[in-house]
Amino acid sequence: MAYQAFDVKPIAGALGAEILGVDLSQDLGNQEFDEIHQAFLDNKTLCFRDQSLTPDRQVKFASRFGQPDIYPYIKSLPGFPEVIEILKTEQDTMNFGGGWHSDTSYLPQPAMGTFLYALEVPDSGGDTLFTNMQLAYENLSSAMREMLDDLIGVNSSAQNYKGGRAASMKKLDGMKGKFIESSEVSVAEHPVVRIHPETGHKGLFVSRAHTTNFKGMSVEESQPLIQFLSDHAVRPEFTCRVRWRPGTLVLWDNRCTQHFALNDYNGQRRRMNRVTLRGDRPV
Ligand code: SIN
């Protein structure tokens, strides 16, 4: 579509675009916001460069799209209950978000969108990859799509975290003291193929990071298909890659994408502020 208020520069064929000529530190008019919202639906991942955003402004921008949510596993920034800091220090060898996933797909109402703002980035490395889960669905055979249409996935916050999420994450120097020990394991059942509530398009909603099994099937029965779908979903032609700069804000639609924070910058520091929006119950 043609946008009047700004220019849109696609990042890749599958998804992702840079929005040029918008200053998010200022209040946006309705037409400008409506076009950004349309660009978000059209491109699934939007990248705004050279922004100067306080946590307050980040929350304010996110609030135009919906209700900012409180992340259950990490303490928020003092005074900003909806903002968490994601920090990897020079000492850390693990990172946060280093596996393909859709944010909080283990909650009954998983995050609709995520707004990630870069404060400090490594000289090179630390990019985030995104994949288009609708394209992944559309590129399966019709017989596979039909079978998946009826499956329910069981998603757990404890998947891949032996000994608990907080215990694993405590190994991260940058996240020390930020994990909320008392948080329960969250498990939620969601359709493996979800219908985007705003566009009506179908997309895969399953991941190696969070999906343990299909409802009514054992883990052993389910895992081979979960592994296949997880690999299929991240075929290079379904993805894009964002290179961060300080002041970059990226906004992604968790209802139809997955993302992966690359951990290829040991010895360097990366610090981001993150806001997520409460989503609806996937159908
Ligand atoms: C996340 O999974 O939300 C973190 C992504 C990133 O740090 O690039």
PDB file of C-alpha atoms and ligand atoms in Angstrom:
ATOM      1  CA  MET A   1       0.000   0.000   0.000  1.00  0.00           C
ATOM      2  CA  ALA A   2       1.056   3.647  -0.457  1.00  0.00           C
ATOM      3  CA  TYR A   3       1.811   5.540   2.741  1.00  0.00           C
ATOM      4  CA  GLN A   4       1.407   9.336   2.905  1.00  0.00           C
ATOM      5  CA  ALA A   5       3.061  10.089   6.252  1.00  0.00           C
ATOM      6  CA  PHE A   6       6.446   8.352   5.834  1.00  0.00           C
ATOM      7  CA  ASP A   7       8.537   6.145   3.557  1.00  0.00           C
ATOM      8  CA  VAL A   8       8.696   2.378   3.959  1.00  0.00           C
ATOM      9  CA  LYS A   9      11.829   0.494   2.970  1.00  0.00           C
ATOM     10  CA  PRO A  10      11.455  -3.307   2.987  1.00  0.00           C
ATOM     11  CA  ILE A  11      14.259  -5.210   4.724  1.00  0.00           C
ATOM     12  CA  ALA A  12      13.674  -8.550   2.985  1.00  0.00           C
ATOM     13  CA  GLY A  13      11.188 -10.304   0.714  1.00  0.00           C
ATOM     14  CA  ALA A  14       9.455 -12.218   3.503  1.00  0.00           C
ATOM     15  CA  LEU A  15       8.831  -9.560   6.153  1.00  0.00           C
ATOM     16  CA  GLY A  16      10.268  -6.514   7.837  1.00  0.00           C
ATOM     17  CA  ALA A  17      10.500  -2.848   6.862  1.00  0.00           C
ATOM     18  CA  GLU A  18      12.248   0.305   7.979  1.00  0.00           C
ATOM     19  CA  ILE A  19       9.979   3.286   8.550  1.00  0.00           C
ATOM     20  CA  LEU A  20      11.684   6.501   7.481  1.00  0.00           C
ATOM     21  CA  GLY A  21      10.748   9.986   8.611  1.00  0.00           C
ATOM     22  CA  VAL A  22       8.906   9.373  11.893  1.00  0.00           C
ATOM     23  CA  ASP A  23       9.983  10.865  15.232  1.00  0.00           C
ATOM     24  CA  LEU A  24       8.552   8.696  17.999  1.00  0.00           C
ATOM     25  CA  SER A  25       9.587  11.159  20.704  1.00  0.00           C
ATOM     26  CA  GLN A  26       6.690  13.348  19.509  1.00  0.00           C
ATOM     27  CA  ASP A  27       2.974  12.607  19.771  1.00  0.00           C
ATOM     28  CA  LEU A  28       1.732  11.052  16.543  1.00  0.00           C
ATOM     29  CA  GLY A  29      -1.343  12.321  14.748  1.00  0.00           C
ATOM     30  CA  ASN A  30      -4.139   9.863  14.039  1.00  0.00           C
ATOM     31  CA  GLN A  31      -3.402   9.516  10.329  1.00  0.00           C
ATOM     32  CA  GLU A  32       0.304   8.937  10.977  1.00  0.00           C
ATOM     33  CA  PHE A  33      -0.487   6.353  13.631  1.00  0.00           C
ATOM     34  CA  ASP A  34      -3.110   4.602  11.437  1.00  0.00           C
ATOM     35  CA  GLU A  35      -0.518   4.280   8.678  1.00  0.00           C
ATOM     36  CA  ILE A  36       2.086   2.913  11.101  1.00  0.00           C
ATOM     37  CA  HIS A  37      -0.487   0.416  12.305  1.00  0.00           C
ATOM     38  CA  GLN A  38      -1.232  -0.591   8.697  1.00  0.00           C
ATOM     39  CA  ALA A  39       2.513  -0.889   7.983  1.00  0.00           C
ATOM     40  CA  PHE A  40       2.804  -3.111  11.063  1.00  0.00           C
ATOM     41  CA  LEU A  41       0.100  -5.432   9.719  1.00  0.00           C
ATOM     42  CA  ASP A  42       1.587  -5.371   6.213  1.00  0.00           C
ATOM     43  CA  ASN A  43       5.227  -5.963   7.216  1.00  0.00           C
ATOM     44  CA  LYS A  44       4.961  -7.750  10.600  1.00  0.00           C
ATOM     45  CA  THR A  45       8.243  -6.256  11.834  1.00  0.00           C
ATOM     46  CA  LEU A  46       8.957  -2.518  11.771  1.00  0.00           C
ATOM     47  CA  CYS A  47      12.258  -0.825  12.392  1.00  0.00           C
ATOM     48  CA  PHE A  48      12.552   2.870  13.384  1.00  0.00           C
ATOM     49  CA  ARG A  49      16.113   4.275  13.346  1.00  0.00           C
ATOM     50  CA  ASP A  50      17.725   7.114  15.303  1.00  0.00           C
ATOM     51  CA  GLN A  51      14.972   7.482  17.897  1.00  0.00           C
ATOM     52  CA  SER A  52      15.402   9.136  21.256  1.00  0.00           C
ATOM     53  CA  LEU A  53      13.016   7.299  23.555  1.00  0.00           C
ATOM     54  CA  THR A  54      12.664   7.480  27.314  1.00  0.00           C
ATOM     55  CA  PRO A  55      10.934   4.443  28.883  1.00  0.00           C
ATOM     56  CA  ASP A  56       7.878   6.665  29.264  1.00  0.00           C
ATOM     57  CA  ARG A  57       7.786   7.500  25.529  1.00  0.00           C
ATOM     58  CA  GLN A  58       8.319   3.855  24.624  1.00  0.00           C
ATOM     59  CA  VAL A  59       5.306   2.865  26.737  1.00  0.00           C
ATOM     60  CA  LYS A  60       3.312   5.753  25.290  1.00  0.00           C
ATOM     61  CA  PHE A  61       3.986   4.655  21.704  1.00  0.00           C
ATOM     62  CA  ALA A  62       3.222   1.012  22.542  1.00  0.00           C
ATOM     63  CA  SER A  63      -0.049   2.096  24.195  1.00  0.00           C
ATOM     64  CA  ARG A  64      -1.330   3.386  20.844  1.00  0.00           C
ATOM     65  CA  PHE A  65      -1.452  -0.263  19.704  1.00  0.00           C
ATOM     66  CA  GLY A  66      -2.978  -1.808  22.820  1.00  0.00           C
ATOM     67  CA  GLN A  67      -2.491  -2.558  26.490  1.00  0.00           C
ATOM     68  CA  PRO A  68       1.153  -2.826  27.661  1.00  0.00           C
ATOM     69  CA  ASP A  69       1.569  -5.965  29.734  1.00  0.00           C
ATOM     70  CA  ILE A  70       3.678  -6.927  32.720  1.00  0.00           C
ATOM     71  CA  TYR A  71       6.232  -9.643  31.977  1.00  0.00           C
ATOM     72  CA  PRO A  72       5.924 -12.307  34.697  1.00  0.00           C
ATOM     73  CA  TYR A  73       9.554 -13.446  34.949  1.00  0.00           C
ATOM     74  CA  ILE A  74      11.676 -10.281  35.093  1.00  0.00           C
ATOM     75  CA  LYS A  75      11.474  -7.295  37.430  1.00  0.00           C
ATOM     76  CA  SER A  76      10.582  -4.138  35.593  1.00  0.00           C
ATOM     77  CA  LEU A  77      12.492  -0.857  35.536  1.00  0.00           C
ATOM     78  CA  PRO A  78      11.810   1.163  38.696  1.00  0.00           C
ATOM     79  CA  GLY A  79       8.801   3.379  38.026  1.00  0.00           C
ATOM     80  CA  PHE A  80       7.941   1.628  34.733  1.00  0.00           C
ATOM     81  CA  PRO A  81       6.061  -1.612  35.440  1.00  0.00           C
ATOM     82  CA  GLU A  82       5.695  -2.414  31.723  1.00  0.00           C
ATOM     83  CA  VAL A  83       9.385  -1.982  30.798  1.00  0.00           C
ATOM     84  CA  ILE A  84      12.077  -4.606  31.327  1.00  0.00           C
ATOM     85  CA  GLU A  85      15.769  -4.198  30.639  1.00  0.00           C
ATOM     86  CA  ILE A  86      17.527  -6.941  28.676  1.00  0.00           C
ATOM     87  CA  LEU A  87      21.239  -6.733  29.326  1.00  0.00           C
ATOM     88  CA  LYS A  88      24.114  -8.959  28.245  1.00  0.00           C
ATOM     89  CA  THR A  89      27.368  -7.813  29.834  1.00  0.00           C
ATOM     90  CA  GLU A  90      30.970  -8.343  28.719  1.00  0.00           C
ATOM     91  CA  GLN A  91      31.123 -11.297  31.170  1.00  0.00           C
ATOM     92  CA  ASP A  92      28.030 -13.141  29.893  1.00  0.00           C
ATOM     93  CA  THR A  93      28.254 -16.028  27.481  1.00  0.00           C
ATOM     94  CA  MET A  94      24.497 -16.801  27.367  1.00  0.00           C
ATOM     95  CA  ASN A  95      21.906 -14.329  26.127  1.00  0.00           C
ATOM     96  CA  PHE A  96      18.187 -13.763  26.615  1.00  0.00           C
ATOM     97  CA  GLY A  97      15.946 -14.775  23.713  1.00  0.00           C
ATOM     98  CA  GLY A  98      18.567 -16.927  21.990  1.00  0.00           C
ATOM     99  CA  GLY A  99      16.163 -19.433  20.451  1.00  0.00           C
ATOM    100  CA  TRP A 100      13.337 -19.025  17.914  1.00  0.00           C
ATOM    101  CA  HIS A 101      10.126 -18.142  19.721  1.00  0.00           C
ATOM    102  CA  SER A 102       7.055 -15.958  19.856  1.00  0.00           C
ATOM    103  CA  ASP A 103       6.992 -13.972  23.113  1.00  0.00           C
ATOM    104  CA  THR A 104       5.058 -15.538  26.015  1.00  0.00           C
ATOM    105  CA  SER A 105       3.282 -18.160  23.878  1.00  0.00           C
ATOM    106  CA  TYR A 106       2.996 -20.140  27.164  1.00  0.00           C
ATOM    107  CA  LEU A 107       0.489 -17.583  28.568  1.00  0.00           C
ATOM    108  CA  PRO A 108      -3.283 -17.867  27.988  1.00  0.00           C
ATOM    109  CA  GLN A 109      -3.107 -14.491  26.205  1.00  0.00           C
ATOM    110  CA  PRO A 110       0.364 -14.348  24.637  1.00  0.00           C
ATOM    111  CA  ALA A 111       1.966 -11.009  23.814  1.00  0.00           C
ATOM    112  CA  MET A 112       0.461  -9.393  20.742  1.00  0.00           C
ATOM    113  CA  GLY A 113       3.464  -7.234  19.934  1.00  0.00           C
ATOM    114  CA  THR A 114       6.898  -6.421  21.313  1.00  0.00           C
ATOM    115  CA  PHE A 115       8.674  -3.054  21.235  1.00  0.00           C
ATOM    116  CA  LEU A 116      12.435  -3.433  21.691  1.00  0.00           C
ATOM    117  CA  TYR A 117      14.592  -0.324  21.956  1.00  0.00           C
ATOM    118  CA  ALA A 118      18.384  -0.459  21.668  1.00  0.00           C
ATOM    119  CA  LEU A 119      20.394   1.549  24.197  1.00  0.00           C
ATOM    120  CA  GLU A 120      23.831  -0.087  23.858  1.00  0.00           C
ATOM    121  CA  VAL A 121      24.874  -2.466  21.082  1.00  0.00           C
ATOM    122  CA  PRO A 122      28.073  -4.346  20.244  1.00  0.00           C
ATOM    123  CA  ASP A 123      30.359  -3.057  17.483  1.00  0.00           C
ATOM    124  CA  SER A 124      29.252  -6.038  15.437  1.00  0.00           C
ATOM    125  CA  GLY A 125      26.914  -8.950  16.159  1.00  0.00           C
ATOM    126  CA  GLY A 126      23.830  -9.088  18.375  1.00  0.00           C
ATOM    127  CA  ASP A 127      21.403  -8.889  15.437  1.00  0.00           C
ATOM    128  CA  THR A 128      17.847 -10.184  15.793  1.00  0.00           C
ATOM    129  CA  LEU A 129      16.333 -12.509  13.198  1.00  0.00           C
ATOM    130  CA  PHE A 130      12.612 -12.661  12.446  1.00  0.00           C
ATOM    131  CA  THR A 131      10.545 -15.175  10.530  1.00  0.00           C
ATOM    132  CA  ASN A 132       7.128 -14.972   8.882  1.00  0.00           C
ATOM    133  CA  MET A 133       4.980 -17.754  10.339  1.00  0.00           C
ATOM    134  CA  GLN A 134       2.187 -17.198   7.802  1.00  0.00           C
ATOM    135  CA  LEU A 135       4.560 -17.759   4.914  1.00  0.00           C
ATOM    136  CA  ALA A 136       5.815 -20.859   6.710  1.00  0.00           C
ATOM    137  CA  TYR A 137       2.246 -22.179   6.976  1.00  0.00           C
ATOM    138  CA  GLU A 138       1.410 -21.352   3.351  1.00  0.00           C
ATOM    139  CA  ASN A 139       4.484 -23.265   2.165  1.00  0.00           C
ATOM    140  CA  LEU A 140       3.425 -26.566   3.692  1.00  0.00           C
ATOM    141  CA  SER A 141       1.592 -29.173   1.631  1.00  0.00           C
ATOM    142  CA  SER A 142      -2.202 -28.959   1.729  1.00  0.00           C
ATOM    143  CA  ALA A 143      -2.407 -32.345   3.495  1.00  0.00           C
ATOM    144  CA  MET A 144      -0.022 -31.162   6.234  1.00  0.00           C
ATOM    145  CA  ARG A 145      -1.921 -27.861   6.591  1.00  0.00           C
ATOM    146  CA  GLU A 146      -5.204 -29.735   6.976  1.00  0.00           C
ATOM    147  CA  MET A 147      -3.773 -32.002   9.642  1.00  0.00           C
ATOM    148  CA  LEU A 148      -2.231 -29.085  11.564  1.00  0.00           C
ATOM    149  CA  ASP A 149      -5.466 -27.078  11.416  1.00  0.00           C
ATOM    150  CA  ASP A 150      -6.968 -29.427  14.039  1.00  0.00           C
ATOM    151  CA  LEU A 151      -3.983 -29.684  16.405  1.00  0.00           C
ATOM    152  CA  ILE A 152      -3.619 -27.929  19.729  1.00  0.00           C
ATOM    153  CA  GLY A 153      -0.118 -27.226  21.041  1.00  0.00           C
ATOM    154  CA  VAL A 154       0.826 -27.320  24.714  1.00  0.00           C
ATOM    155  CA  ASN A 155       3.260 -24.484  25.433  1.00  0.00           C
ATOM    156  CA  SER A 156       5.325 -24.207  28.596  1.00  0.00           C
ATOM    157  CA  SER A 157       7.548 -21.498  30.046  1.00  0.00           C
ATOM    158  CA  ALA A 158       9.733 -24.270  31.480  1.00  0.00           C
ATOM    159  CA  GLN A 159      10.558 -25.872  28.127  1.00  0.00           C
ATOM    160  CA  ASN A 160      14.345 -25.772  27.609  1.00  0.00           C
ATOM    161  CA  TYR A 161      14.946 -24.517  31.159  1.00  0.00           C
ATOM    162  CA  LYS A 162      16.079 -27.459  33.230  1.00  0.00           C
ATOM    163  CA  GLY A 163      15.836 -26.516  36.914  1.00  0.00           C
ATOM    164  CA  GLY A 164      13.516 -23.625  36.088  1.00  0.00           C
ATOM    165  CA  ARG A 165      13.646 -20.453  34.054  1.00  0.00           C
ATOM    166  CA  ALA A 166      14.882 -18.258  36.924  1.00  0.00           C
ATOM    167  CA  ALA A 167      17.684 -20.704  37.843  1.00  0.00           C
ATOM    168  CA  SER A 168      18.936 -20.823  34.229  1.00  0.00           C
ATOM    169  CA  MET A 169      18.657 -17.114  33.728  1.00  0.00           C
ATOM    170  CA  LYS A 170      20.494 -16.426  36.969  1.00  0.00           C
ATOM    171  CA  LYS A 171      23.625 -17.537  35.130  1.00  0.00           C
ATOM    172  CA  LEU A 172      23.405 -14.281  33.170  1.00  0.00           C
ATOM    173  CA  ASP A 173      25.432 -11.580  34.851  1.00  0.00           C
ATOM    174  CA  GLY A 174      23.394  -8.832  33.181  1.00  0.00           C
ATOM    175  CA  MET A 175      20.085 -10.270  34.388  1.00  0.00           C
ATOM    176  CA  LYS A 176      21.217 -11.070  37.957  1.00  0.00           C
ATOM    177  CA  GLY A 177      18.722 -10.027  40.582  1.00  0.00           C
ATOM    178  CA  LYS A 178      16.133  -9.249  37.934  1.00  0.00           C
ATOM    179  CA  PHE A 179      14.390 -12.635  37.795  1.00  0.00           C
ATOM    180  CA  ILE A 180      11.263 -13.095  39.842  1.00  0.00           C
ATOM    181  CA  GLU A 181      11.915 -16.315  41.749  1.00  0.00           C
ATOM    182  CA  SER A 182       8.340 -16.915  42.803  1.00  0.00           C
ATOM    183  CA  SER A 183       6.892 -16.925  39.262  1.00  0.00           C
ATOM    184  CA  GLU A 184       5.046 -20.124  38.496  1.00  0.00           C
ATOM    185  CA  VAL A 185       5.622 -22.226  35.412  1.00  0.00           C
ATOM    186  CA  SER A 186       3.016 -21.127  32.845  1.00  0.00           C
ATOM    187  CA  VAL A 187       1.437 -23.677  30.539  1.00  0.00           C
ATOM    188  CA  ALA A 188      -1.123 -22.776  27.871  1.00  0.00           C
ATOM    189  CA  GLU A 189      -2.863 -24.687  25.104  1.00  0.00           C
ATOM    190  CA  HIS A 190      -3.152 -22.879  21.776  1.00  0.00           C
ATOM    191  CA  PRO A 191      -4.041 -23.854  18.209  1.00  0.00           C
ATOM    192  CA  VAL A 192      -0.959 -24.877  16.220  1.00  0.00           C
ATOM    193  CA  VAL A 193      -2.404 -22.812  13.378  1.00  0.00           C
ATOM    194  CA  ARG A 194      -3.774 -19.488  14.542  1.00  0.00           C
ATOM    195  CA  ILE A 195      -5.869 -16.975  12.654  1.00  0.00           C
ATOM    196  CA  HIS A 196      -4.558 -13.439  12.849  1.00  0.00           C
ATOM    197  CA  PRO A 197      -7.346 -11.446  14.509  1.00  0.00           C
ATOM    198  CA  GLU A 198      -6.768  -8.353  12.357  1.00  0.00           C
ATOM    199  CA  THR A 199      -5.868  -9.755   8.928  1.00  0.00           C
ATOM    200  CA  GLY A 200      -7.613 -13.141   9.006  1.00  0.00           C
ATOM    201  CA  HIS A 201      -4.496 -14.902   7.692  1.00  0.00           C
ATOM    202  CA  LYS A 202      -3.469 -18.280   9.066  1.00  0.00           C
ATOM    203  CA  GLY A 203      -0.006 -18.858  10.497  1.00  0.00           C
ATOM    204  CA  LEU A 204       1.918 -21.476  12.438  1.00  0.00           C
ATOM    205  CA  PHE A 205       2.002 -20.961  16.208  1.00  0.00           C
ATOM    206  CA  VAL A 206       4.416 -23.606  17.405  1.00  0.00           C
ATOM    207  CA  SER A 207       8.052 -23.509  18.500  1.00  0.00           C
ATOM    208  CA  ARG A 208      10.850 -25.700  19.726  1.00  0.00           C
ATOM    209  CA  ALA A 209      11.390 -23.141  22.502  1.00  0.00           C
ATOM    210  CA  HIS A 210       7.925 -23.367  24.060  1.00  0.00           C
ATOM    211  CA  THR A 211       5.832 -26.225  22.575  1.00  0.00           C
ATOM    212  CA  THR A 212       6.258 -29.444  24.530  1.00  0.00           C
ATOM    213  CA  ASN A 213       3.634 -31.623  22.810  1.00  0.00           C
ATOM    214  CA  PHE A 214       0.306 -31.686  21.017  1.00  0.00           C
ATOM    215  CA  LYS A 215      -2.819 -32.074  23.148  1.00  0.00           C
ATOM    216  CA  GLY A 216      -3.775 -35.754  23.425  1.00  0.00           C
ATOM    217  CA  MET A 217      -0.332 -36.896  22.236  1.00  0.00           C
ATOM    218  CA  SER A 218       2.777 -37.788  24.225  1.00  0.00           C
ATOM    219  CA  VAL A 219       5.948 -35.720  24.097  1.00  0.00           C
ATOM    220  CA  GLU A 220       7.664 -38.555  22.179  1.00  0.00           C
ATOM    221  CA  GLU A 221       4.869 -38.675  19.612  1.00  0.00           C
ATOM    222  CA  SER A 222       4.764 -34.905  19.229  1.00  0.00           C
ATOM    223  CA  GLN A 223       8.404 -33.878  19.210  1.00  0.00           C
ATOM    224  CA  PRO A 224       9.392 -35.094  15.716  1.00  0.00           C
ATOM    225  CA  LEU A 225       6.664 -32.950  14.150  1.00  0.00           C
ATOM    226  CA  ILE A 226       7.437 -29.982  16.438  1.00  0.00           C
ATOM    227  CA  GLN A 227      11.087 -30.229  15.400  1.00  0.00           C
ATOM    228  CA  PHE A 228      10.151 -30.432  11.704  1.00  0.00           C
ATOM    229  CA  LEU A 229       7.828 -27.417  11.935  1.00  0.00           C
ATOM    230  CA  SER A 230      10.395 -25.425  13.916  1.00  0.00           C
ATOM    231  CA  ASP A 231      13.047 -26.062  11.256  1.00  0.00           C
ATOM    232  CA  HIS A 232      10.641 -25.444   8.384  1.00  0.00           C
ATOM    233  CA  ALA A 233       9.450 -22.138   9.913  1.00  0.00           C
ATOM    234  CA  VAL A 234      12.924 -20.620   9.835  1.00  0.00           C
ATOM    235  CA  ARG A 235      13.894 -21.412   6.263  1.00  0.00           C
ATOM    236  CA  PRO A 236      16.048 -18.450   5.155  1.00  0.00           C
ATOM    237  CA  GLU A 237      13.501 -17.287   2.582  1.00  0.00           C
ATOM    238  CA  PHE A 238      10.906 -16.746   5.350  1.00  0.00           C
ATOM    239  CA  THR A 239      13.204 -14.533   7.436  1.00  0.00           C
ATOM    240  CA  CYS A 240      14.740 -11.101   7.783  1.00  0.00           C
ATOM    241  CA  ARG A 241      17.574  -9.852   9.953  1.00  0.00           C
ATOM    242  CA  VAL A 242      17.785  -6.582  11.855  1.00  0.00           C
ATOM    243  CA  ARG A 243      21.129  -4.979  12.595  1.00  0.00           C
ATOM    244  CA  TRP A 244      20.783  -2.772  15.660  1.00  0.00           C
ATOM    245  CA  ARG A 245      22.160   0.703  16.278  1.00  0.00           C
ATOM    246  CA  PRO A 246      21.711   2.681  19.503  1.00  0.00           C
ATOM    247  CA  GLY A 247      18.356   4.429  19.099  1.00  0.00           C
ATOM    248  CA  THR A 248      16.773   1.696  16.952  1.00  0.00           C
ATOM    249  CA  LEU A 249      13.247   0.652  17.967  1.00  0.00           C
ATOM    250  CA  VAL A 250      11.906  -2.572  16.495  1.00  0.00           C
ATOM    251  CA  LEU A 251       8.288  -3.539  16.808  1.00  0.00           C
ATOM    252  CA  TRP A 252       7.146  -7.055  15.866  1.00  0.00           C
ATOM    253  CA  ASP A 253       3.850  -8.894  15.659  1.00  0.00           C
ATOM    254  CA  ASN A 254       4.094 -12.026  17.810  1.00  0.00           C
ATOM    255  CA  ARG A 255       0.837 -13.334  16.316  1.00  0.00           C
ATOM    256  CA  CYS A 256       2.508 -14.086  12.997  1.00  0.00           C
ATOM    257  CA  THR A 257       6.288 -14.009  13.564  1.00  0.00           C
ATOM    258  CA  GLN A 258       9.006 -15.601  15.614  1.00  0.00           C
ATOM    259  CA  HIS A 259      12.358 -14.072  16.492  1.00  0.00           C
ATOM    260  CA  PHE A 260      15.834 -15.132  17.561  1.00  0.00           C
ATOM    261  CA  ALA A 261      18.411 -12.987  19.359  1.00  0.00           C
ATOM    262  CA  LEU A 262      21.812 -13.934  17.961  1.00  0.00           C
ATOM    263  CA  ASN A 263      24.499 -14.568  20.567  1.00  0.00           C
ATOM    264  CA  ASP A 264      27.661 -13.816  18.589  1.00  0.00           C
ATOM    265  CA  TYR A 265      29.228 -10.938  20.519  1.00  0.00           C
ATOM    266  CA  ASN A 266      30.839 -12.377  23.646  1.00  0.00           C
ATOM    267  CA  GLY A 267      32.979  -9.828  25.488  1.00  0.00           C
ATOM    268  CA  GLN A 268      30.742  -6.963  24.361  1.00  0.00           C
ATOM    269  CA  ARG A 269      27.719  -5.342  25.936  1.00  0.00           C
ATOM    270  CA  ARG A 270      24.159  -5.107  24.616  1.00  0.00           C
ATOM    271  CA  ARG A 271      21.343  -3.333  26.489  1.00  0.00           C
ATOM    272  CA  MET A 272      17.733  -3.007  25.371  1.00  0.00           C
ATOM    273  CA  ASN A 273      14.429  -1.880  26.906  1.00  0.00           C
ATOM    274  CA  ARG A 274      11.444  -4.074  26.096  1.00  0.00           C
ATOM    275  CA  VAL A 275       7.691  -3.486  26.272  1.00  0.00           C
ATOM    276  CA  THR A 276       5.150  -6.144  25.326  1.00  0.00           C
ATOM    277  CA  LEU A 277       1.452  -5.748  24.604  1.00  0.00           C
ATOM    278  CA  ARG A 278      -1.230  -8.044  25.958  1.00  0.00           C
ATOM    279  CA  GLY A 279      -2.687 -10.135  23.154  1.00  0.00           C
ATOM    280  CA  ASP A 280      -5.930 -12.001  22.744  1.00  0.00           C
ATOM    281  CA  ARG A 281      -6.525 -15.716  23.170  1.00  0.00           C
ATOM    282  CA  PRO A 282      -5.307 -17.365  19.926  1.00  0.00           C
ATOM    283  CA  VAL A 283      -8.005 -18.996  17.763  1.00  0.00           C
TER     284      VAL A 283
HETATM  285  C1  SIN B   1      13.453 -11.168  23.033  1.00  0.00           C
HETATM  286  O1  SIN B   1      13.353 -12.359  22.809  1.00  0.00           O
HETATM  287  O2  SIN B   1      12.475 -10.472  23.315  1.00  0.00           O
HETATM  288  C2  SIN B   1      14.807 -10.494  22.935  1.00  0.00           C
HETATM  289  C3  SIN B   1      15.176 -10.226  21.530  1.00  0.00           C
HETATM  290  C4  SIN B   1      16.494  -9.522  21.423  1.00  0.00           C
HETATM  291  O3  SIN B   1      17.118  -9.201  22.428  1.00  0.00           O
HETATM  292  O4  SIN B   1      16.927  -9.298  20.283  1.00  0.00           O
END
